[in-house]
Amino acid sequence: SMGAFFIKPIIYSLDEVYADSRPYAPIILILTPGNDPMEQIKKFGEEKSKLPYPVSLGKGQGEKAKALINEIKYYGGWVVL
């Protein structure tokens, strides 16, 4: 009853998302079934000279993710959860 605006997906390019981002705020991508942006993120990272570090948040990976995030804060890069 609220209209199509609230259910129609908004598709942005990584360039647009990155241009609107800040180092202290995460970028959150909401995925849909069959959509895996990891290859796009890797390619975009190469273009921006940023190496993405993927961490799959399965069992026992929380501590690994926290440690990597803390390391990246000092040395730069992207953590993809």
mmCIF file of C-alpha atoms in Angstrom, residues 41-74:
data_model
loop_
_atom_site.group_PDB
_atom_site.id
_atom_site.type_symbol
_atom_site.label_atom_id
_atom_site.label_comp_id
_atom_site.label_asym_id
_atom_site.label_seq_id
_atom_site.Cartn_x
_atom_site.Cartn_y
_atom_site.Cartn_z
ATOM 1 C CA ILE A 41 34.538 -5.505 -5.594
ATOM 2 C CA LYS A 42 37.910 -7.099 -6.447
ATOM 3 C CA LYS A 43 38.052 -5.300 -9.800
ATOM 4 C CA PHE A 44 37.003 -2.000 -8.239
ATOM 5 C CA GLY A 45 39.623 -2.483 -5.507
ATOM 6 C CA GLU A 46 42.307 -2.913 -8.158
ATOM 7 C CA GLU A 47 41.193 0.329 -9.797
ATOM 8 C CA LYS A 48 41.403 2.155 -6.457
ATOM 9 C CA SER A 49 44.630 0.418 -5.323
ATOM 10 C CA LYS A 50 42.770 -1.150 -2.386
ATOM 11 C CA LEU A 51 43.019 -4.834 -1.670
ATOM 12 C CA PRO A 52 39.735 -6.324 -0.441
ATOM 13 C CA TYR A 53 40.106 -8.935 2.320
ATOM 14 C CA PRO A 54 37.054 -11.224 2.305
ATOM 15 C CA VAL A 55 35.955 -12.968 5.517
ATOM 16 C CA SER A 56 33.035 -15.384 5.385
ATOM 17 C CA LEU A 57 31.173 -14.993 8.669
ATOM 18 C CA GLY A 58 30.638 -18.626 9.450
ATOM 19 C CA LYS A 59 31.225 -20.452 12.704
ATOM 20 C CA GLY A 60 34.286 -19.156 14.554
ATOM 21 C CA GLN A 61 35.080 -16.360 12.096
ATOM 22 C CA GLY A 62 33.970 -13.463 14.296
ATOM 23 C CA GLU A 63 37.315 -13.077 16.055
ATOM 24 C CA LYS A 64 39.186 -13.319 12.754
ATOM 25 C CA ALA A 65 36.957 -10.580 11.325
ATOM 26 C CA LYS A 66 37.481 -8.312 14.366
ATOM 27 C CA ALA A 67 41.251 -8.740 14.201
ATOM 28 C CA LEU A 68 41.325 -7.991 10.488
ATOM 29 C CA ILE A 69 39.147 -4.903 10.900
ATOM 30 C CA ASN A 70 41.452 -3.599 13.637
ATOM 31 C CA GLU A 71 44.504 -4.217 11.446
ATOM 32 C CA ILE A 72 42.951 -2.574 8.401
ATOM 33 C CA LYS A 73 42.133 0.547 10.453
ATOM 34 C CA TYR A 74 45.849 1.221 10.702
#
